[in-house]
Amino acid sequence: MTAADSLARLAEVIESRKPANGGDPQASYVARLLHKGPDAFLKKIGEEATEVVMAAKDASHGGDAGALVGEVADLWFHCMIALAHYGLKPADVVAELERRAGLGGLEEKALRKAQAREAGGE
């Protein structure tokens, strides 16, 4: 099974836990977060992002680098809940990363700024 397959399978589980699809907020953590709305899962994303930073700093000072993997997994999971809420899938993120793959980071950033200026009518 590929990483994309694993993400797609997890996305299907998250989708099935949406309250609109019968997910029970009393029985499912995902359903509870989705039932509470964006503020709940966005807060979790912020918390998890902070935990990623802390785990990375710990790893830089001799701590367990494996803890970083766990924290990134938590962050990705909560980001996938946000994607599901907005009708998106991990494949959409992968497609965006693939689109950017041929561009250097600075070039890609400059292109996004130019596109934003054009969209803003500047």
Coordinates of N, CA and C in Angstrom, one line a residue:
M1 N 0.8 -1.2 0.0 CA 0.0 0.0 0.0 C 0.9 1.2 0.0
T2 N 0.6 2.2 -0.9 CA 1.3 3.4 -0.9 C 0.9 4.4 0.1
A3 N 1.7 5.5 0.3 CA 1.3 6.5 1.2 C 0.0 7.2 0.7
A4 N -0.1 7.4 -0.6 CA -1.4 8.0 -1.1 C -2.6 7.1 -0.8
D5 N -2.4 5.8 -0.9 CA -3.5 4.8 -0.5 C -3.8 5.0 0.9
S6 N -2.8 5.0 1.8 CA -3.1 5.2 3.2 C -3.8 6.5 3.5
L7 N -3.4 7.6 2.9 CA -4.1 8.8 3.1 C -5.5 8.8 2.6
A8 N -5.7 8.2 1.4 CA -7.1 8.1 0.8 C -8.0 7.2 1.7
R9 N -7.4 6.1 2.3 CA -8.2 5.3 3.2 C -8.6 6.0 4.4
L10 N -7.7 6.8 5.0 CA -8.0 7.6 6.2 C -9.0 8.7 5.9
A11 N -8.9 9.3 4.7 CA -9.8 10.3 4.3 C -11.2 9.7 4.2
E12 N -11.3 8.5 3.7 CA -12.7 7.8 3.6 C -13.3 7.6 5.0
V13 N -12.4 7.2 6.0 CA -12.9 7.0 7.3 C -13.4 8.4 7.9
I14 N -12.6 9.4 7.7 CA -13.0 10.8 8.2 C -14.3 11.2 7.5
E15 N -14.4 11.0 6.2 CA -15.7 11.3 5.5 C -16.9 10.6 6.1
S16 N -16.7 9.3 6.4 CA -17.8 8.5 7.0 C -18.1 9.0 8.4
R17 N -17.3 9.7 9.1 CA -17.5 10.2 10.4 C -18.2 11.5 10.4
K18 N -18.4 12.2 9.3 CA -19.1 13.4 9.2 C -20.5 13.2 9.8
P19 N -20.9 14.2 10.6 CA -22.3 14.0 11.1 C -23.3 13.9 10.0
A20 N -23.1 14.6 8.9 CA -24.0 14.5 7.8 C -24.1 13.1 7.1
N21 N -23.0 12.3 7.4 CA -23.0 10.9 6.9 C -23.2 9.9 8.0
G22 N -23.8 10.4 9.1 CA -24.2 9.5 10.2 C -23.2 9.3 11.3
G23 N -22.1 10.1 11.2 CA -21.1 10.1 12.3 C -21.7 10.6 13.6
D24 N -21.5 9.9 14.7 CA -22.1 10.2 16.0 C -21.1 11.0 16.8
P25 N -21.4 12.2 17.1 CA -20.4 13.0 18.0 C -20.2 12.4 19.4
Q26 N -21.2 11.6 19.8 CA -21.0 11.0 21.1 C -20.0 9.8 21.1
A27 N -19.8 9.2 19.9 CA -19.1 8.0 19.7 C -17.8 8.2 18.9
S28 N -17.6 9.3 18.3 CA -16.5 9.5 17.4 C -15.8 10.9 17.6
Y29 N -14.5 10.8 17.8 CA -13.8 12.1 18.0 C -13.9 12.9 16.8
V30 N -13.7 12.3 15.6 CA -13.8 13.1 14.3 C -15.2 13.7 14.2
A31 N -16.2 12.9 14.4 CA -17.6 13.5 14.3 C -17.8 14.6 15.3
R32 N -17.2 14.5 16.5 CA -17.4 15.5 17.5 C -16.7 16.8 17.1
L33 N -15.5 16.7 16.5 CA -14.8 17.9 16.0 C -15.6 18.6 14.9
L34 N -16.0 17.8 14.0 CA -16.8 18.3 12.8 C -18.1 18.9 13.3
H35 N -18.8 18.2 14.2 CA -20.0 18.7 14.8 C -19.9 20.1 15.4
K36 N -18.7 20.3 16.1 CA -18.5 21.6 16.8 C -18.1 22.7 15.8
G37 N -17.7 22.3 14.6 CA -17.4 23.3 13.6 C -16.0 23.7 13.5
P38 N -15.7 24.6 12.5 CA -14.3 24.9 12.2 C -13.5 25.4 13.4
D39 N -14.0 26.2 14.3 CA -13.2 26.6 15.4 C -12.6 25.5 16.2
A40 N -13.3 24.4 16.4 CA -12.8 23.2 17.1 C -11.6 22.6 16.4
F41 N -11.8 22.3 15.1 CA -10.7 21.6 14.5 C -9.5 22.5 14.1
L42 N -9.8 23.8 13.9 CA -8.7 24.7 13.6 C -7.9 25.0 14.9
K43 N -8.5 25.0 16.0 CA -7.8 25.1 17.3 C -6.9 23.9 17.5
K44 N -7.4 22.7 17.1 CA -6.5 21.5 17.3 C -5.4 21.6 16.3
I45 N -5.6 22.1 15.1 CA -4.5 22.2 14.1 C -3.4 23.2 14.7
G46 N -3.8 24.3 15.3 CA -2.8 25.2 15.9 C -2.1 24.5 17.1
E47 N -2.8 23.7 17.9 CA -2.1 23.0 19.0 C -1.1 22.0 18.5
E48 N -1.6 21.3 17.5 CA -0.7 20.2 16.9 C 0.5 20.8 16.2
A49 N 0.4 22.0 15.5 CA 1.5 22.6 14.9 C 2.5 23.0 15.9
T50 N 2.0 23.6 17.1 CA 2.9 24.0 18.1 C 3.7 22.7 18.7
E51 N 3.0 21.6 18.8 CA 3.6 20.4 19.3 C 4.7 19.9 18.3
V52 N 4.4 20.1 17.0 CA 5.5 19.7 16.0 C 6.7 20.5 16.3
V53 N 6.5 21.8 16.4 CA 7.7 22.7 16.7 C 8.4 22.3 17.9
M54 N 7.7 22.0 19.0 CA 8.4 21.6 20.2 C 9.1 20.3 20.1
A55 N 8.5 19.3 19.4 CA 9.2 18.0 19.2 C 10.4 18.2 18.3
A56 N 10.4 19.1 17.3 CA 11.5 19.3 16.5 C 12.6 20.0 17.3
K57 N 12.3 20.9 18.1 CA 13.3 21.6 18.9 C 13.9 20.6 19.9
D58 N 13.1 19.7 20.5 CA 13.6 18.7 21.4 C 14.6 17.8 20.7
A59 N 14.2 17.4 19.4 CA 15.1 16.5 18.7 C 16.4 17.1 18.3
S60 N 16.4 18.5 18.1 CA 17.6 19.2 17.9 C 18.5 19.2 19.1
H61 N 18.0 19.0 20.2 CA 18.8 19.0 21.5 C 18.9 17.6 22.1
G62 N 18.9 16.6 21.2 CA 19.2 15.2 21.7 C 17.9 14.4 22.1
G63 N 16.8 15.0 21.9 CA 15.5 14.3 22.2 C 15.2 13.3 21.2
D64 N 14.1 12.5 21.4 CA 13.7 11.5 20.5 C 13.1 12.0 19.2
A65 N 13.8 11.8 18.1 CA 13.3 12.3 16.8 C 12.0 11.6 16.4
G66 N 11.8 10.4 17.0 CA 10.6 9.6 16.7 C 9.3 10.4 17.2
A67 N 9.5 11.2 18.3 CA 8.4 11.9 18.8 C 7.9 12.9 17.7
L68 N 8.8 13.4 16.9 CA 8.4 14.3 15.8 C 7.5 13.7 14.9
V69 N 7.8 12.4 14.5 CA 6.9 11.7 13.6 C 5.5 11.6 14.2
G70 N 5.3 11.3 15.4 CA 4.0 11.2 16.0 C 3.3 12.5 16.0
E71 N 4.0 13.6 16.3 CA 3.4 14.9 16.3 C 3.0 15.4 14.9
V72 N 3.8 15.0 13.9 CA 3.4 15.4 12.5 C 2.2 14.6 12.1
A73 N 2.2 13.3 12.5 CA 1.0 12.5 12.2 C -0.3 13.1 12.8
D74 N -0.2 13.6 14.0 CA -1.3 14.3 14.6 C -1.7 15.5 13.8
L75 N -0.7 16.3 13.4 CA -1.0 17.5 12.7 C -1.7 17.1 11.3
W76 N -1.1 16.2 10.6 CA -1.7 15.8 9.3 C -3.1 15.3 9.5
F77 N -3.4 14.5 10.5 CA -4.7 14.0 10.8 C -5.7 15.1 11.0
H78 N -5.3 16.1 11.8 CA -6.3 17.2 12.0 C -6.4 18.1 10.8
C79 N -5.4 18.2 10.0 CA -5.5 18.9 8.7 C -6.4 18.2 7.8
M80 N -6.4 16.8 7.8 CA -7.3 16.0 7.0 C -8.7 16.2 7.4
I81 N -9.0 16.5 8.7 CA -10.3 16.8 9.1 C -10.8 18.1 8.5
A82 N -9.9 19.1 8.5 CA -10.2 20.4 7.9 C -10.5 20.2 6.4
L83 N -9.7 19.4 5.7 CA -9.9 19.2 4.3 C -11.3 18.6 4.0
A84 N -11.6 17.6 4.8 CA -12.9 16.9 4.7 C -14.0 17.9 4.9
H85 N -13.9 18.8 5.9 CA -15.0 19.7 6.2 C -15.2 20.6 5.0
Y86 N -14.2 21.0 4.3 CA -14.3 21.9 3.1 C -14.4 21.2 1.8
G87 N -14.7 19.9 1.9 CA -14.9 19.1 0.6 C -13.7 18.8 -0.2
L88 N -12.5 18.7 0.5 CA -11.3 18.5 -0.2 C -10.7 17.1 0.3
K89 N -9.7 16.6 -0.5 CA -9.1 15.3 -0.2 C -7.6 15.5 -0.1
P90 N -6.9 14.5 0.5 CA -5.4 14.5 0.5 C -4.9 14.6 -1.0
A91 N -5.6 14.0 -1.9 CA -5.1 14.0 -3.3 C -5.0 15.4 -3.8
D92 N -5.9 16.3 -3.3 CA -5.8 17.7 -3.8 C -4.5 18.3 -3.3
V93 N -4.1 18.0 -2.1 CA -2.8 18.5 -1.6 C -1.6 17.9 -2.3
V94 N -1.7 16.6 -2.6 CA -0.6 15.9 -3.3 C -0.5 16.5 -4.7
A95 N -1.7 16.8 -5.4 CA -1.6 17.4 -6.7 C -1.0 18.8 -6.7
E96 N -1.2 19.5 -5.6 CA -0.6 20.9 -5.5 C 0.9 20.7 -5.3
L97 N 1.3 19.8 -4.5 CA 2.7 19.6 -4.3 C 3.4 19.1 -5.6
E98 N 2.7 18.3 -6.3 CA 3.3 17.8 -7.6 C 3.4 19.0 -8.6
R99 N 2.4 19.9 -8.6 CA 2.4 21.1 -9.4 C 3.6 21.9 -9.1
R100 N 3.9 22.0 -7.9 CA 5.1 22.8 -7.4 C 6.4 22.2 -7.6
A101 N 6.4 20.9 -7.8 CA 7.7 20.1 -7.8 C 8.7 20.6 -8.8
G102 N 8.3 21.1 -9.9 CA 9.3 21.6 -10.9 C 9.8 23.0 -10.7
L103 N 9.2 23.6 -9.7 CA 9.6 25.0 -9.4 C 10.6 25.1 -8.2
G104 N 11.5 26.0 -8.3 CA 12.3 26.3 -7.1 C 11.4 27.0 -6.1
G105 N 11.7 26.9 -4.8 CA 10.9 27.5 -3.8 C 10.7 29.0 -4.0
L106 N 11.8 29.7 -4.3 CA 11.7 31.2 -4.4 C 10.9 31.5 -5.7
E107 N 11.1 30.7 -6.7 CA 10.4 31.0 -8.0 C 8.9 30.7 -7.8
E108 N 8.5 29.6 -7.0 CA 7.1 29.3 -6.8 C 6.5 30.4 -5.9
K109 N 7.2 30.9 -4.9 CA 6.7 32.0 -4.1 C 6.5 33.3 -4.9
A110 N 7.4 33.6 -5.8 CA 7.2 34.8 -6.6 C 6.0 34.7 -7.5
L111 N 5.8 33.4 -8.1 CA 4.7 33.2 -8.9 C 3.4 33.4 -8.2
R112 N 3.3 32.8 -7.0 CA 2.1 33.0 -6.2 C 1.8 34.5 -5.9
K113 N 2.8 35.2 -5.6 CA 2.6 36.7 -5.3 C 2.1 37.4 -6.5
A114 N 2.7 37.1 -7.7 CA 2.3 37.7 -9.0 C 0.8 37.4 -9.2
Q115 N 0.4 36.1 -9.0 CA -0.9 35.7 -9.2 C -1.9 36.4 -8.3
A116 N -1.5 36.6 -7.0 CA -2.3 37.3 -6.1 C -2.5 38.7 -6.5
R117 N -1.4 39.4 -7.0 CA -1.5 40.8 -7.4 C -2.5 40.9 -8.6
E118 N -2.4 39.9 -9.5 CA -3.3 39.9 -10.7 C -4.8 39.7 -10.3
A119 N -5.0 38.8 -9.3 CA -6.3 38.6 -8.8 C -6.9 39.8 -8.1
G120 N -6.0 40.5 -7.4 CA -6.5 41.7 -6.7 C -6.6 42.9 -7.5
G121 N -6.3 42.8 -8.8 CA -6.5 43.9 -9.7 C -5.4 45.0 -9.7
E122 N -4.3 44.6 -9.1 CA -3.2 45.6 -9.0 C -2.5 45.7 -10.3

